PDB file of C-alpha atoms and ligand atoms in Angstrom:
ATOM      1  CA  MET A   1      -3.258  22.867   3.534  1.00 49.00           C
ATOM      2  CA  ASP A   2       0.095  21.304   2.780  1.00 60.00           C
ATOM      3  CA  ASP A   3      -0.660  18.735   0.093  1.00 71.00           C
ATOM      4  CA  CYS A   4       2.403  16.743   1.087  1.00 77.00           C
ATOM      5  CA  VAL A   5       1.137  13.698   2.919  1.00 93.00           C
ATOM      6  CA  ILE A   6       4.379  11.786   3.346  1.00 96.00           C
ATOM      7  CA  ARG A   7       7.823  13.300   3.564  1.00 97.00           C
ATOM      8  CA  ALA A   8      10.877  11.081   3.922  1.00 97.00           C
ATOM      9  CA  SER A   9      14.140  12.783   4.884  1.00 98.00           C
ATOM     10  CA  ASN A  10      17.555  11.137   4.896  1.00 98.00           C
ATOM     11  CA  LEU A  11      16.134   7.685   5.585  1.00 98.00           C
ATOM     12  CA  GLU A  12      18.630   4.936   6.309  1.00 98.00           C
ATOM     13  CA  LYS A  13      18.083   1.256   6.963  1.00 98.00           C
ATOM     14  CA  TRP A  14      20.534  -1.542   7.368  1.00 97.00           C
ATOM     15  CA  PHE A  15      20.268  -5.157   8.432  1.00 97.00           C
ATOM     16  CA  GLY A  16      22.879  -7.166  10.306  1.00 94.00           C
ATOM     17  CA  GLU A  17      26.209  -6.067  11.753  1.00 90.00           C
ATOM     18  CA  GLY A  18      29.862  -6.011  10.711  1.00 91.00           C
ATOM     19  CA  GLU A  19      30.743  -8.160   7.689  1.00 91.00           C
ATOM     20  CA  ALA A  20      27.118  -9.270   7.343  1.00 92.00           C
ATOM     21  CA  ARG A  21      25.739  -5.747   7.267  1.00 93.00           C
ATOM     22  CA  THR A  22      23.503  -4.924   4.299  1.00 94.00           C
ATOM     23  CA  GLN A  23      22.486  -1.336   3.687  1.00 96.00           C
ATOM     24  CA  ALA A  24      18.976  -1.729   2.284  1.00 98.00           C
ATOM     25  CA  VAL A  25      18.089   1.993   2.005  1.00 98.00           C
ATOM     26  CA  LYS A  26      20.627   4.826   1.708  1.00 98.00           C
ATOM     27  CA  ASP A  27      19.808   8.488   2.373  1.00 98.00           C
ATOM     28  CA  ALA A  28      16.306   8.384   0.878  1.00 98.00           C
ATOM     29  CA  ASN A  29      14.504  11.709   0.354  1.00 98.00           C
ATOM     30  CA  PHE A  30      11.102  12.150  -1.284  1.00 97.00           C
ATOM     31  CA  GLU A  31       7.599  13.505  -0.864  1.00 96.00           C
ATOM     32  CA  ALA A  32       4.240  12.018  -1.776  1.00 97.00           C
ATOM     33  CA  HIS A  33       1.167  14.186  -2.318  1.00 96.00           C
ATOM     34  CA  TYR A  34      -2.569  13.876  -2.045  1.00 94.00           C
ATOM     35  CA  GLY A  35      -4.257  13.227  -5.379  1.00 95.00           C
ATOM     36  CA  GLU A  36      -1.373  11.317  -6.885  1.00 96.00           C
ATOM     37  CA  MET A  37      -0.496   7.770  -7.746  1.00 96.00           C
ATOM     38  CA  LEU A  38       3.213   7.429  -7.081  1.00 97.00           C
ATOM     39  CA  TYR A  39       5.142   4.390  -8.245  1.00 97.00           C
ATOM     40  CA  ILE A  40       8.360   3.156  -6.748  1.00 97.00           C
ATOM     41  CA  VAL A  41      10.206   1.014  -9.267  1.00 95.00           C
ATOM     42  CA  GLY A  42      13.519  -0.787  -9.331  1.00 93.00           C
ATOM     43  CA  PRO A  43      15.034  -4.229  -9.521  1.00 91.00           C
ATOM     44  CA  SER A  44      14.482  -6.906  -6.919  1.00 90.00           C
ATOM     45  CA  GLY A  45      16.558  -6.211  -3.814  1.00 94.00           C
ATOM     46  CA  SER A  46      16.835  -2.452  -4.459  1.00 95.00           C
ATOM     47  CA  GLY A  47      15.137  -1.558  -1.154  1.00 96.00           C
ATOM     48  CA  LYS A  48      11.544  -0.883  -2.231  1.00 96.00           C
ATOM     49  CA  THR A  49       9.786  -2.991   0.417  1.00 94.00           C
ATOM     50  CA  THR A  50      12.149  -1.720   3.105  1.00 96.00           C
ATOM     51  CA  LEU A  51      11.347   1.877   2.153  1.00 97.00           C
ATOM     52  CA  LEU A  52       7.588   1.192   2.146  1.00 96.00           C
ATOM     53  CA  SER A  53       7.808  -0.457   5.548  1.00 95.00           C
ATOM     54  CA  MET A  54       9.577   2.582   7.009  1.00 96.00           C
ATOM     55  CA  ILE A  55       7.017   5.100   5.687  1.00 96.00           C
ATOM     56  CA  SER A  56       4.078   3.036   6.897  1.00 93.00           C
ATOM     57  CA  GLY A  57       5.165   2.508  10.483  1.00 92.00           C
ATOM     58  CA  ILE A  58       6.088  -1.158  10.117  1.00 91.00           C
ATOM     59  CA  LEU A  59       9.903  -0.983  10.206  1.00 95.00           C
ATOM     60  CA  LYS A  60      11.852   1.574  12.200  1.00 96.00           C
ATOM     61  CA  PRO A  61      14.605   3.387  10.271  1.00 98.00           C
ATOM     62  CA  ASN A  62      18.201   3.496  11.550  1.00 97.00           C
ATOM     63  CA  GLY A  63      18.339   7.164  10.590  1.00 98.00           C
ATOM     64  CA  GLY A  64      16.344  10.006   9.101  1.00 98.00           C
ATOM     65  CA  GLN A  65      12.744  11.045   9.506  1.00 98.00           C
ATOM     66  CA  VAL A  66       9.293  10.268   8.137  1.00 97.00           C
ATOM     67  CA  THR A  67       6.460  12.750   8.536  1.00 97.00           C
ATOM     68  CA  ILE A  68       2.814  12.003   7.798  1.00 96.00           C
ATOM     69  CA  GLU A  69       0.858  15.239   7.378  1.00 93.00           C
ATOM     70  CA  GLY A  70       3.671  16.974   9.196  1.00 93.00           C
ATOM     71  CA  ARG A  71       3.728  14.628  12.182  1.00 94.00           C
ATOM     72  CA  ASP A  72       6.904  12.719  12.954  1.00 96.00           C
ATOM     73  CA  LEU A  73       5.900   9.082  12.368  1.00 97.00           C
ATOM     74  CA  TRP A  74       8.633   7.476  14.418  1.00 96.00           C
ATOM     75  CA  ALA A  75       8.197   9.870  17.347  1.00 96.00           C
ATOM     76  CA  MET A  76       4.618   8.694  17.807  1.00 96.00           C
ATOM     77  CA  THR A  77       3.576   6.646  20.813  1.00 95.00           C
ATOM     78  CA  ASP A  78       2.476   3.047  20.216  1.00 93.00           C
ATOM     79  CA  ASP A  79      -1.135   4.161  20.586  1.00 94.00           C
ATOM     80  CA  GLU A  80      -0.732   6.957  18.032  1.00 94.00           C
ATOM     81  CA  LEU A  81       0.959   4.561  15.612  1.00 92.00           C
ATOM     82  CA  ALA A  82      -1.820   1.988  16.039  1.00 90.00           C
ATOM     83  CA  ASP A  83      -4.404   4.708  15.470  1.00 91.00           C
ATOM     84  CA  LEU A  84      -2.622   5.831  12.301  1.00 91.00           C
ATOM     85  CA  ARG A  85      -2.457   2.276  10.944  1.00 87.00           C
ATOM     86  CA  LEU A  86      -6.128   1.769  11.702  1.00 86.00           C
ATOM     87  CA  ASN A  87      -7.515   5.064  10.440  1.00 88.00           C
ATOM     88  CA  LYS A  88      -5.170   6.645   7.932  1.00 91.00           C
ATOM     89  CA  LEU A  89      -3.144   3.924   6.248  1.00 92.00           C
ATOM     90  CA  GLY A  90      -4.118   0.943   4.146  1.00 90.00           C
ATOM     91  CA  PHE A  91      -1.373  -1.526   3.279  1.00 89.00           C
ATOM     92  CA  VAL A  92      -1.722  -4.305   0.707  1.00 87.00           C
ATOM     93  CA  PHE A  93       1.025  -6.876   1.067  1.00 83.00           C
ATOM     94  CA  GLN A  94       2.467  -8.743  -1.872  1.00 78.00           C
ATOM     95  CA  ASP A  95       1.124 -12.060  -0.597  1.00 79.00           C
ATOM     96  CA  TYR A  96      -2.223 -10.559   0.523  1.00 84.00           C
ATOM     97  CA  HIS A  97      -2.091 -11.763   4.174  1.00 89.00           C
ATOM     98  CA  LEU A  98      -5.713 -12.947   4.114  1.00 94.00           C
ATOM     99  CA  PHE A  99      -6.951 -14.958   7.084  1.00 95.00           C
ATOM    100  CA  PRO A 100      -7.388 -18.513   5.732  1.00 95.00           C
ATOM    101  CA  ARG A 101     -10.121 -19.612   8.123  1.00 96.00           C
ATOM    102  CA  LEU A 102     -12.288 -16.550   7.600  1.00 97.00           C
ATOM    103  CA  SER A 103     -14.658 -16.135   4.680  1.00 97.00           C
ATOM    104  CA  THR A 104     -14.017 -13.480   2.068  1.00 97.00           C
ATOM    105  CA  VAL A 105     -16.550 -11.093   3.555  1.00 98.00           C
ATOM    106  CA  GLU A 106     -15.186 -11.614   7.081  1.00 97.00           C
ATOM    107  CA  ASN A 107     -11.674 -10.861   5.829  1.00 97.00           C
ATOM    108  CA  VAL A 108     -12.879  -7.540   4.428  1.00 97.00           C
ATOM    109  CA  ALA A 109     -14.787  -6.764   7.641  1.00 97.00           C
ATOM    110  CA  ILE A 110     -11.722  -7.125   9.896  1.00 94.00           C
ATOM    111  CA  PRO A 111     -10.629  -3.454   9.873  1.00 92.00           C
ATOM    112  CA  LEU A 112     -14.190  -2.423  10.741  1.00 94.00           C
ATOM    113  CA  ILE A 113     -14.372  -4.911  13.597  1.00 94.00           C
ATOM    114  CA  LEU A 114     -11.052  -3.512  14.872  1.00 91.00           C
ATOM    115  CA  LYS A 115     -12.679  -0.089  14.784  1.00 90.00           C
ATOM    116  CA  LYS A 116     -15.405  -1.573  16.990  1.00 93.00           C
ATOM    117  CA  MET A 117     -18.150  -1.434  14.403  1.00 96.00           C
ATOM    118  CA  GLU A 118     -21.027  -3.724  15.247  1.00 97.00           C
ATOM    119  CA  TRP A 119     -20.627  -7.151  13.581  1.00 96.00           C
ATOM    120  CA  ASN A 120     -23.698  -7.168  11.306  1.00 97.00           C
ATOM    121  CA  GLN A 121     -23.108  -3.610  10.182  1.00 97.00           C
ATOM    122  CA  ALA A 122     -19.465  -4.446   9.416  1.00 97.00           C
ATOM    123  CA  LEU A 123     -20.498  -7.457   7.352  1.00 97.00           C
ATOM    124  CA  ARG A 124     -23.000  -5.352   5.402  1.00 97.00           C
ATOM    125  CA  LEU A 125     -20.375  -2.722   4.619  1.00 96.00           C
ATOM    126  CA  ALA A 126     -17.791  -5.389   3.762  1.00 97.00           C
ATOM    127  CA  LEU A 127     -20.272  -6.891   1.309  1.00 97.00           C
ATOM    128  CA  GLU A 128     -20.687  -3.485  -0.352  1.00 94.00           C
ATOM    129  CA  TYR A 129     -16.942  -3.276  -0.861  1.00 90.00           C
ATOM    130  CA  LEU A 130     -16.821  -6.823  -2.205  1.00 93.00           C
ATOM    131  CA  GLN A 131     -19.409  -5.714  -4.726  1.00 89.00           C
ATOM    132  CA  ILE A 132     -17.236  -2.727  -5.634  1.00 82.00           C
ATOM    133  CA  VAL A 133     -14.354  -5.081  -6.502  1.00 81.00           C
ATOM    134  CA  GLY A 134     -16.733  -7.451  -8.302  1.00 84.00           C
ATOM    135  CA  LEU A 135     -16.638 -10.311  -5.798  1.00 92.00           C
ATOM    136  CA  LYS A 136     -19.996 -10.186  -4.045  1.00 94.00           C
ATOM    137  CA  ASP A 137     -20.793 -13.716  -5.222  1.00 96.00           C
ATOM    138  CA  ARG A 138     -17.595 -14.961  -3.528  1.00 96.00           C
ATOM    139  CA  ALA A 139     -18.490 -13.557  -0.100  1.00 97.00           C
ATOM    140  CA  GLU A 140     -18.894 -16.868   1.721  1.00 97.00           C
ATOM    141  CA  LEU A 141     -15.848 -18.613   0.239  1.00 97.00           C
ATOM    142  CA  GLN A 142     -12.541 -18.969   2.043  1.00 97.00           C
ATOM    143  CA  PRO A 143      -9.454 -17.471   0.394  1.00 95.00           C
ATOM    144  CA  VAL A 144      -8.164 -20.907  -0.683  1.00 95.00           C
ATOM    145  CA  ASN A 145     -11.124 -21.169  -3.066  1.00 96.00           C
ATOM    146  CA  LEU A 146     -10.281 -17.896  -4.823  1.00 94.00           C
ATOM    147  CA  SER A 147      -7.873 -17.259  -7.686  1.00 89.00           C
ATOM    148  CA  GLY A 148      -4.795 -15.081  -7.093  1.00 84.00           C
ATOM    149  CA  GLY A 149      -6.457 -12.129  -8.775  1.00 84.00           C
ATOM    150  CA  GLU A 150      -9.569 -12.561  -6.660  1.00 89.00           C
ATOM    151  CA  GLN A 151      -7.490 -12.722  -3.484  1.00 91.00           C
ATOM    152  CA  GLN A 152      -5.734  -9.533  -4.523  1.00 85.00           C
ATOM    153  CA  ARG A 153      -9.105  -7.845  -4.961  1.00 87.00           C
ATOM    154  CA  VAL A 154     -10.182  -9.057  -1.496  1.00 93.00           C
ATOM    155  CA  ALA A 155      -6.990  -7.537  -0.076  1.00 91.00           C
ATOM    156  CA  ILE A 156      -7.759  -4.285  -1.902  1.00 86.00           C
ATOM    157  CA  ALA A 157     -11.348  -4.280  -0.592  1.00 89.00           C
ATOM    158  CA  ARG A 158     -10.031  -4.837   2.929  1.00 92.00           C
ATOM    159  CA  ALA A 159      -7.535  -1.994   2.515  1.00 88.00           C
ATOM    160  CA  ILE A 160     -10.146   0.508   1.314  1.00 84.00           C
ATOM    161  CA  VAL A 161     -13.177  -0.428   3.415  1.00 89.00           C
ATOM    162  CA  GLY A 162     -12.005   1.787   6.285  1.00 85.00           C
ATOM    163  CA  GLN A 163     -11.530   4.729   3.865  1.00 83.00           C
ATOM    164  CA  PRO A 164      -7.830   5.339   4.504  1.00 90.00           C
ATOM    165  CA  ASP A 165      -6.244   8.472   3.036  1.00 92.00           C
ATOM    166  CA  ILE A 166      -3.012   6.708   2.207  1.00 95.00           C
ATOM    167  CA  LEU A 167      -2.942   3.413   0.336  1.00 94.00           C
ATOM    168  CA  ILE A 168       0.266   1.479  -0.081  1.00 95.00           C
ATOM    169  CA  PHE A 169       0.580  -1.528  -2.366  1.00 92.00           C
ATOM    170  CA  ASP A 170       3.636  -3.768  -2.524  1.00 93.00           C
ATOM    171  CA  GLU A 171       3.973  -5.440  -5.929  1.00 89.00           C
ATOM    172  CA  PRO A 172       0.222  -5.855  -6.466  1.00 83.00           C
ATOM    173  CA  THR A 173       0.601  -7.455  -9.885  1.00 80.00           C
ATOM    174  CA  ALA A 174       3.677  -9.620  -9.321  1.00 75.00           C
ATOM    175  CA  SER A 175       1.805 -12.913  -9.450  1.00 68.00           C
ATOM    176  CA  LEU A 176      -0.869 -11.882 -11.947  1.00 72.00           C
ATOM    177  CA  ASP A 177      -1.000 -12.085 -15.711  1.00 76.00           C
ATOM    178  CA  GLY A 178      -0.619  -8.725 -17.467  1.00 77.00           C
ATOM    179  CA  ASP A 179      -4.259  -8.268 -18.267  1.00 81.00           C
ATOM    180  CA  THR A 180      -5.507  -8.950 -14.719  1.00 74.00           C
ATOM    181  CA  GLY A 181      -2.784  -6.725 -13.289  1.00 80.00           C
ATOM    182  CA  ARG A 182      -3.691  -3.835 -15.544  1.00 86.00           C
ATOM    183  CA  LYS A 183      -7.385  -4.196 -14.731  1.00 81.00           C
ATOM    184  CA  ILE A 184      -6.756  -4.085 -10.988  1.00 77.00           C
ATOM    185  CA  VAL A 185      -4.507  -1.042 -11.158  1.00 87.00           C
ATOM    186  CA  GLU A 186      -6.867   0.720 -13.558  1.00 88.00           C
ATOM    187  CA  PHE A 187      -9.713  -0.024 -11.149  1.00 80.00           C
ATOM    188  CA  VAL A 188      -7.765   1.458  -8.227  1.00 86.00           C
ATOM    189  CA  LYS A 189      -6.814   4.551 -10.213  1.00 90.00           C
ATOM    190  CA  THR A 190     -10.339   5.194 -11.493  1.00 89.00           C
ATOM    191  CA  ASN A 191     -12.396   4.290  -8.453  1.00 85.00           C
ATOM    192  CA  ILE A 192     -10.240   4.807  -5.402  1.00 86.00           C
ATOM    193  CA  LEU A 193      -7.801   7.615  -6.088  1.00 91.00           C
ATOM    194  CA  ASN A 194      -9.194  11.100  -5.450  1.00 91.00           C
ATOM    195  CA  GLU A 195      -7.824  14.487  -4.396  1.00 92.00           C
ATOM    196  CA  LYS A 196      -7.906  13.474  -0.742  1.00 91.00           C
ATOM    197  CA  ARG A 197      -6.072  10.197  -1.195  1.00 93.00           C
ATOM    198  CA  CYS A 198      -2.538   9.238  -2.003  1.00 95.00           C
ATOM    199  CA  ILE A 199      -1.665   5.885  -3.510  1.00 95.00           C
ATOM    200  CA  ILE A 200       1.835   4.475  -3.538  1.00 96.00           C
ATOM    201  CA  ILE A 201       2.571   1.370  -5.571  1.00 96.00           C
ATOM    202  CA  VAL A 202       5.829  -0.532  -5.508  1.00 95.00           C
ATOM    203  CA  THR A 203       6.329  -2.534  -8.655  1.00 91.00           C
ATOM    204  CA  HIS A 204       8.817  -3.671 -11.226  1.00 84.00           C
ATOM    205  CA  ASP A 205       6.027  -4.506 -13.661  1.00 85.00           C
ATOM    206  CA  SER A 206       6.400  -2.177 -16.656  1.00 85.00           C
ATOM    207  CA  ARG A 207       3.002  -3.325 -17.960  1.00 87.00           C
ATOM    208  CA  ILE A 208       1.254  -1.046 -15.441  1.00 90.00           C
ATOM    209  CA  TYR A 209       3.527   2.025 -15.722  1.00 91.00           C
ATOM    210  CA  GLU A 210       0.914   3.916 -17.757  1.00 92.00           C
ATOM    211  CA  TYR A 211      -1.243   4.509 -14.644  1.00 94.00           C
ATOM    212  CA  ALA A 212       1.435   6.253 -12.574  1.00 96.00           C
ATOM    213  CA  ASP A 213       1.391  10.029 -12.103  1.00 96.00           C
ATOM    214  CA  ARG A 214       5.011  10.060 -10.975  1.00 96.00           C
ATOM    215  CA  ILE A 215       7.642   7.364 -11.004  1.00 96.00           C
ATOM    216  CA  MET A 216      10.430   7.123  -8.475  1.00 97.00           C
ATOM    217  CA  LYS A 217      13.379   4.898  -9.298  1.00 96.00           C
ATOM    218  CA  MET A 218      15.438   2.941  -6.805  1.00 97.00           C
ATOM    219  CA  GLU A 219      18.694   1.162  -7.377  1.00 97.00           C
ATOM    220  CA  ASP A 220      20.918  -0.513  -4.833  1.00 97.00           C
ATOM    221  CA  GLY A 221      19.157   1.188  -1.889  1.00 97.00           C
ATOM    222  CA  LYS A 222      19.268   4.660  -3.425  1.00 98.00           C
ATOM    223  CA  ILE A 223      16.586   6.847  -4.989  1.00 98.00           C
ATOM    224  CA  THR A 224      18.015   7.585  -8.413  1.00 97.00           C
ATOM    225  CA  GLY A 225      15.175   9.607  -9.916  1.00 94.00           C
ATOM    226  CA  LEU A 226      11.660  10.957  -9.398  1.00 94.00           C
ATOM    227  CA  GLU A 227       9.821  12.250 -12.449  1.00 92.00           C
ATOM    228  CA  ASN A 228       6.388  12.911 -13.857  1.00 93.00           C
ATOM    229  CA  ASN A 229       5.242   9.980 -15.929  1.00 91.00           C
ATOM    230  CA  HIS A 230       5.391  10.921 -19.595  1.00 82.00           C
ATOM    231  CA  LEU A 231       3.070   7.973 -20.409  1.00 80.00           C
ATOM    232  CA  ASN A 232       0.373   9.724 -18.397  1.00 74.00           C
ATOM    233  CA  GLU A 233       0.536  13.435 -19.343  1.00 65.00           C
ATOM    234  CA  LYS A 234      -2.816  15.097 -18.861  1.00 56.00           C
TER     235      LYS A 234
HETATM  236  N1  ADP B 301      14.758  -8.554   7.298  1.00 95.51           N
HETATM  237  C1  ADP B 301      15.869  -8.486   6.547  1.00 95.51           C
HETATM  238  N2  ADP B 301      17.028  -8.986   7.006  1.00 95.51           N
HETATM  239  C2  ADP B 301      18.168  -8.910   6.286  1.00 95.51           C
HETATM  240  N3  ADP B 301      18.250  -8.339   5.076  1.00 95.51           N
HETATM  241  C3  ADP B 301      17.119  -7.828   4.551  1.00 95.51           C
HETATM  242  C4  ADP B 301      15.882  -7.882   5.257  1.00 95.51           C
HETATM  243  N4  ADP B 301      14.923  -7.268   4.480  1.00 95.51           N
HETATM  244  C5  ADP B 301      15.553  -6.877   3.362  1.00 95.51           C
HETATM  245  N5  ADP B 301      16.875  -7.206   3.401  1.00 95.51           N
HETATM  246  C6  ADP B 301      17.859  -6.909   2.341  1.00 95.51           C
HETATM  247  O1  ADP B 301      17.749  -5.543   2.006  1.00 95.51           O
HETATM  248  C7  ADP B 301      17.849  -5.340   0.601  1.00 95.51           C
HETATM  249  C8  ADP B 301      16.584  -4.685   0.076  1.00 95.51           C
HETATM  250  O2  ADP B 301      15.480  -5.574   0.215  1.00 95.51           O
HETATM  251  P1  ADP B 301      13.991  -5.176  -0.145  1.00 95.51           P
HETATM  252  O3  ADP B 301      13.659  -3.889   0.498  1.00 95.51           O
HETATM  253  O4  ADP B 301      13.146  -6.343   0.181  1.00 95.51           O
HETATM  254  O5  ADP B 301      14.097  -4.974  -1.724  1.00 95.51           O
HETATM  255  P2  ADP B 301      12.949  -4.980  -2.836  1.00 95.51           P
HETATM  256  O6  ADP B 301      11.628  -4.839  -2.160  1.00 95.51           O
HETATM  257  O7  ADP B 301      13.298  -3.825  -3.732  1.00 95.51           O
HETATM  258  O8  ADP B 301      13.073  -6.287  -3.571  1.00 95.51           O
HETATM  259  C9  ADP B 301      18.119  -6.714   0.015  1.00 95.51           C
HETATM  260  O9  ADP B 301      19.505  -6.869  -0.119  1.00 95.51           O
HETATM  261  C10 ADP B 301      17.562  -7.647   1.061  1.00 95.51           C
HETATM  262  O10 ADP B 301      18.216  -8.890   1.007  1.00 95.51           O
HETATM  263 MG1   MG B 302       9.948  -6.129  -2.211  1.00 95.51          MG
END
């Protein structure tokens, strides 16, 4: 089997027209593989979120191609794209996107409910995943009653509960102190990454670089490098 899960070819994205046009991503080419934790790093505004959005079916590129396991992402029908988002991809947004009126356990259960799992069974499974991220005792609380780090862990639990093969995190440690950030990323690397999963993390937090297998650099919309991480040689 081709171990390349995501292949981006000549990706282009711009916003606005004429004088106001901003080219957010310029001719981006890279591959991500199963079994690896790939970081995308670069200064704020360098195009990281835009690139992530294009490889996860959220934002349509102006040019180029994305394939997921060899299938052309942006040639998929709406149904195929919805199926991919539900069954193959987990996305953790920088600001978590938790539902404020739902309890912690209900938030985690949402992807299972969308997959039409029976409500009680979904809640039971969601509780198991809350336990995995160390938040079982917070199950009945609403997100507003959780710390930032706890909310991040809820978002991670929600992203992994449906067992997606591809996990994408946008700046997971941006609002956390260094120690909490490292713990979360170490947890993900140790407990979630395996040879059948691929994890992509966008960050400009050098405190968590040690966990990356490869690091891709972006600057001003361009990929300027993609190398094995010398901090993590096996
Ligand atoms: N929806 C949008 N409309 C207009 N410009 C945008 C939009 N999203 C991003 N941009 C611009 O594209 C560039 C890259 O942004 P982004 O991908 O968010 O960078 P990063 O995630 O690396 O901080 C920036 O100049 C940003 O202002
Ligand atoms: Mg961003």
